[in-house]
Amino acid sequence: MASNAAVPFWRAAGMTYITYSNICANLVRNCLKEPYKTEALSREKVHFSISKWTDGKPEKPTIRSDSPEE
Amino acid sequence: MLGRASMLLPCRSILPARARPFSTDLPAAPSADATFTEAWTKVIPNMDPPKTPLSFMQPRPPTPSSIPSKLTVNFVLPYASELATKEVDMVIVPATTGQMGVLPGHVATIAELKPGVLSVHEGSEMTKYFVSSGFVFIHANSFADIIAVEAVPLDRLDVNLVQKGLAEFTSKLSSATTDLEKAEAQIGIDVHSALNSALTG
């Protein structure tokens, strides 16, 4: 219907909405005052606990955390 | 862009009205699952049927025939529910098409939000939040669902960090090479200038 519609600049550059939205949210969080800033950044940290399984038993799990978004 | 949007809207609203009614024009959803309970009692007549998710949910409030006096707002974030079915007089949302004031009886709308200030007006009180981005769904029954990824009260923002960020991204834009870098720098500038005008305006 609107294939010639003006797309937002971020979509024209190949970014998806969710990436755009996450970048905006990170920028806002980085501008917070101190106790709120550390709360917000620690709330958004993601950790993965990964354990490989051999012979039907899990090995010791390793913890990996999400690298900060560029 | 506004001209094109207003041209498209009348066209779009005629077709769906014939094909399918808007969701808030439908009768309120039933609160118990009739077909499930019948099928259950046929197979297992001795046990009470378990409750289905439908019975835990509140039925959708129907569209009242006269405009209600208050707007019911649900303002949610991924990690918290800021306002849950709060009755207010008006909310002003930062839509991509500009600041949109939502009063009770507003036409059903879906709007994408840009980084900006959301203000909730209740009586003589006004609460302001800075919203990073999100959507607002206004239903015909005067319910507004505002969903944002990040929303902070204005007094939690640090003016110096905002201005530093603005300067940093402005210089990044001039030194950006690829399209993606330019887009990221532009996003940075948009967000920081919105933050700046929220704090100073």
Coordinates of C-alpha atoms in Angstrom, one line a residue:
Chain A
M1 CA 0.0 0.0 0.0
A2 CA 2.7 2.5 1.0
S3 CA 5.8 1.0 -0.6
N4 CA 7.1 4.5 -1.3
A5 CA 6.4 5.8 2.2
A6 CA 9.3 7.6 3.8
V7 CA 10.9 5.0 6.0
P8 CA 12.5 6.2 9.3
F9 CA 16.2 6.9 8.9
W10 CA 17.2 3.9 11.1
R11 CA 15.3 1.5 9.0
A12 CA 16.8 2.9 5.8
A13 CA 20.2 2.2 7.4
G14 CA 19.3 -1.4 8.0
M15 CA 18.4 -1.3 11.7
T16 CA 15.3 -3.0 13.0
Y17 CA 12.8 -1.3 15.3
I18 CA 13.8 -3.4 18.3
T19 CA 17.5 -2.4 17.9
Y20 CA 16.5 1.2 17.6
S21 CA 14.3 1.0 20.7
N22 CA 17.0 -0.8 22.7
I23 CA 19.6 1.8 21.7
C24 CA 17.2 4.7 22.8
A25 CA 16.6 2.9 26.1
N26 CA 20.3 2.4 26.8
L27 CA 21.0 6.1 26.0
V28 CA 18.3 7.2 28.5
R29 CA 19.6 4.9 31.1
N30 CA 23.1 6.3 30.7
C31 CA 21.8 9.7 31.5
L32 CA 20.3 8.9 34.9
K33 CA 21.5 10.2 38.2
E34 CA 23.7 8.0 40.3
P35 CA 21.7 5.5 42.4
Y36 CA 19.1 5.1 39.7
K37 CA 21.8 4.6 37.0
T38 CA 23.5 1.7 38.7
E39 CA 20.1 0.1 39.5
A40 CA 19.0 0.4 35.9
L41 CA 22.2 -0.9 34.3
S42 CA 22.4 -3.8 36.7
R43 CA 18.7 -4.6 36.1
E44 CA 19.4 -4.9 32.4
K45 CA 22.4 -7.2 32.7
V46 CA 21.8 -10.6 31.3
H47 CA 23.7 -13.7 32.5
F48 CA 23.8 -17.1 30.9
S49 CA 24.8 -20.2 32.8
I50 CA 25.9 -22.8 30.4
S51 CA 26.8 -26.4 31.2
K52 CA 27.8 -29.0 28.6
W53 CA 26.4 -32.5 29.2
T54 CA 28.5 -35.6 28.7
D55 CA 27.4 -39.2 29.4
G56 CA 24.0 -37.9 30.6
K57 CA 25.5 -35.8 33.3
P58 CA 26.0 -32.0 33.3
E59 CA 29.6 -30.7 33.7
K60 CA 30.4 -27.7 35.8
P61 CA 28.4 -24.7 34.5
T62 CA 30.1 -21.6 33.2
I63 CA 28.6 -18.2 33.6
R64 CA 28.6 -15.9 30.6
S65 CA 27.2 -12.4 30.7
D66 CA 25.8 -10.5 27.8
S67 CA 28.4 -8.2 26.2
P68 CA 27.4 -4.5 26.3
E69 CA 25.4 -3.4 23.4
E70 CA 27.3 -1.2 20.9
Chain B
M1 CA 3.4 13.3 5.9
L2 CA 0.4 14.3 8.0
G3 CA -1.6 15.0 4.8
R4 CA -0.9 11.5 3.5
A5 CA -1.8 10.0 6.9
S6 CA -5.1 11.8 7.0
M7 CA -5.8 10.7 3.4
L8 CA -5.1 7.0 4.2
L9 CA -7.1 6.9 7.4
P10 CA -10.7 7.4 5.9
C11 CA -9.9 4.8 3.3
R12 CA -8.7 2.3 5.8
S13 CA -11.6 2.8 8.2
I14 CA -14.3 2.1 5.7
L15 CA -13.0 -1.3 4.6
P16 CA -12.5 -3.0 8.0
A17 CA -15.9 -1.7 9.2
R18 CA -17.5 -3.9 6.5
A19 CA -15.1 -6.9 6.9
R20 CA -14.4 -7.0 10.7
P21 CA -15.5 -4.8 13.6
F22 CA -12.9 -3.1 15.8
S23 CA -12.0 -5.1 18.9
T24 CA -13.7 -2.8 21.3
D25 CA -17.0 -2.9 19.4
L26 CA -17.3 -6.6 20.0
P27 CA -19.5 -7.8 22.9
A28 CA -17.5 -8.4 26.1
A29 CA -15.7 -11.7 26.0
P30 CA -17.3 -14.5 28.1
S31 CA -15.6 -15.1 31.4
A32 CA -16.0 -18.9 31.4
D33 CA -15.1 -21.2 28.6
A34 CA -18.5 -22.9 27.8
T35 CA -17.3 -25.4 25.1
F36 CA -14.4 -26.6 27.4
T37 CA -16.6 -27.2 30.4
E38 CA -19.2 -29.1 28.3
A39 CA -16.5 -31.3 26.8
W40 CA -15.0 -31.9 30.2
T41 CA -18.3 -32.9 31.9
K42 CA -19.0 -35.3 29.1
V43 CA -15.7 -37.1 29.6
I44 CA -15.1 -36.7 33.4
P45 CA -18.5 -36.0 35.0
N46 CA -17.3 -36.5 38.6
M47 CA -14.5 -33.9 38.8
D48 CA -15.0 -30.1 38.6
P49 CA -13.6 -28.7 35.5
P50 CA -10.4 -26.8 36.1
K51 CA -10.4 -23.0 35.6
T52 CA -9.2 -21.9 32.1
P53 CA -7.1 -18.8 31.6
L54 CA -10.3 -17.1 30.4
S55 CA -11.8 -17.2 33.9
F56 CA -8.8 -15.5 35.4
M57 CA -8.8 -12.7 32.9
Q58 CA -11.0 -9.6 33.4
P59 CA -13.4 -9.3 30.5
R60 CA -12.8 -6.5 28.1
P61 CA -14.9 -3.5 29.1
P62 CA -17.4 -2.7 26.4
T63 CA -17.5 0.7 24.6
P64 CA -19.9 2.9 26.6
S65 CA -22.6 4.7 24.7
S66 CA -21.7 8.1 26.1
I67 CA -18.2 9.4 26.5
P68 CA -16.9 8.4 30.0
S69 CA -15.5 11.2 32.2
K70 CA -12.2 9.6 32.9
L71 CA -9.5 7.9 30.8
T72 CA -8.2 4.6 32.2
V73 CA -4.5 4.3 31.7
N74 CA -2.3 1.3 31.8
F75 CA 1.3 2.4 31.6
V76 CA 3.7 -0.6 31.6
L77 CA 7.4 -1.1 31.3
P78 CA 9.2 -4.4 30.8
Y79 CA 10.2 -4.6 34.4
A80 CA 7.4 -2.8 36.2
S81 CA 3.8 -1.7 35.9
E82 CA 4.0 2.1 36.4
L83 CA 0.2 2.8 36.3
A84 CA -2.4 0.0 36.3
T85 CA -5.9 0.9 35.2
K86 CA -5.5 4.4 36.7
E87 CA -8.3 6.8 36.0
V88 CA -7.0 10.1 34.8
D89 CA -8.3 13.2 33.1
M90 CA -5.8 13.4 30.3
V91 CA -2.4 12.1 29.1
I92 CA -0.1 13.8 26.7
V93 CA 2.1 11.3 24.8
P94 CA 5.1 12.0 22.7
A95 CA 4.0 10.4 19.5
T96 CA 6.2 10.4 16.4
T97 CA 3.7 12.7 14.8
G98 CA 4.0 15.2 17.7
Q99 CA 2.7 15.6 21.2
M100 CA -0.7 13.9 21.3
G101 CA -3.2 14.8 24.0
V102 CA -5.5 11.9 24.9
L103 CA -8.8 12.7 26.5
P104 CA -11.7 10.3 27.4
G105 CA -13.6 9.5 24.2
H106 CA -10.5 9.7 22.0
V107 CA -10.8 7.9 18.7
A108 CA -9.1 4.4 18.8
T109 CA -5.5 5.0 17.7
I110 CA -2.2 3.2 17.7
A111 CA 0.7 5.5 17.9
E112 CA 4.5 4.9 17.9
L113 CA 6.3 7.0 20.5
K114 CA 9.5 8.9 20.0
P115 CA 11.8 9.8 22.9
G116 CA 10.0 12.5 24.8
V117 CA 8.0 13.6 27.8
L118 CA 4.8 11.8 28.8
S119 CA 2.6 13.7 31.2
V120 CA -0.3 12.3 33.1
H121 CA -2.9 14.9 34.2
E122 CA -5.2 14.0 37.1
G123 CA -7.2 16.8 38.7
S124 CA -4.6 19.5 39.4
E125 CA -1.6 17.1 39.6
M126 CA 0.6 16.4 36.7
T127 CA 3.3 13.6 36.6
K128 CA 5.9 13.7 33.9
Y129 CA 8.0 10.8 32.7
F130 CA 10.7 10.7 30.0
V131 CA 9.9 7.8 27.7
S132 CA 12.6 6.3 25.5
S133 CA 10.3 4.8 22.9
G134 CA 7.3 2.6 22.8
F135 CA 3.7 2.5 21.6
V136 CA 0.4 3.8 22.8
F137 CA -2.8 1.9 22.0
I138 CA -5.9 4.0 22.6
H139 CA -9.1 1.9 22.6
A140 CA -12.6 3.1 21.8
N141 CA -13.7 2.4 25.3
S142 CA -11.4 5.1 26.7
F143 CA -8.7 2.7 27.8
A144 CA -5.1 3.7 26.9
D145 CA -2.3 1.2 27.0
I146 CA 1.1 2.9 27.0
I147 CA 4.0 0.6 26.7
A148 CA 7.5 1.9 26.9
V149 CA 10.9 0.2 27.1
E150 CA 12.3 2.8 29.6
A151 CA 10.5 5.6 31.4
V152 CA 12.0 7.7 34.1
P153 CA 10.6 10.6 36.1
L154 CA 12.4 13.8 35.0
D155 CA 14.1 14.4 38.3
R156 CA 16.2 11.3 37.9
L157 CA 18.0 12.6 34.9
D158 CA 21.4 14.3 35.1
V159 CA 21.7 17.5 33.0
N160 CA 25.4 17.3 32.7
L161 CA 25.4 13.7 31.3
V162 CA 22.7 14.7 28.8
Q163 CA 24.7 17.6 27.5
K164 CA 27.9 15.6 27.4
G165 CA 26.1 12.9 25.4
L166 CA 24.7 15.5 23.0
A167 CA 28.1 16.9 22.3
E168 CA 29.6 13.4 21.9
F169 CA 27.0 12.2 19.4
T170 CA 27.1 15.4 17.4
S171 CA 30.8 14.8 16.9
K172 CA 30.2 11.2 16.2
L173 CA 27.8 12.2 13.4
S174 CA 30.4 14.3 11.7
S175 CA 33.0 11.6 11.9
A176 CA 30.6 8.7 10.9
T177 CA 31.4 6.8 7.8
T178 CA 28.9 3.9 7.3
D179 CA 25.1 4.3 7.1
L180 CA 24.7 2.4 10.3
E181 CA 27.2 4.6 12.3
K182 CA 25.4 7.7 10.9
A183 CA 22.0 6.3 12.0
E184 CA 23.3 5.5 15.5
A185 CA 24.8 8.9 15.9
Q186 CA 21.5 10.5 14.7
I187 CA 19.6 8.4 17.2
G188 CA 22.0 9.6 19.9
I189 CA 21.4 13.2 18.9
D190 CA 17.6 12.8 18.8
V191 CA 17.4 11.2 22.2
H192 CA 19.8 13.6 23.9
S193 CA 18.2 16.7 22.4
A194 CA 14.8 15.4 23.5
L195 CA 16.3 14.8 27.0
N196 CA 17.7 18.3 26.9
S197 CA 14.5 20.0 26.0
A198 CA 12.6 17.9 28.6
L199 CA 15.0 19.1 31.3
T200 CA 15.2 22.7 30.3
G201 CA 11.8 23.3 28.7

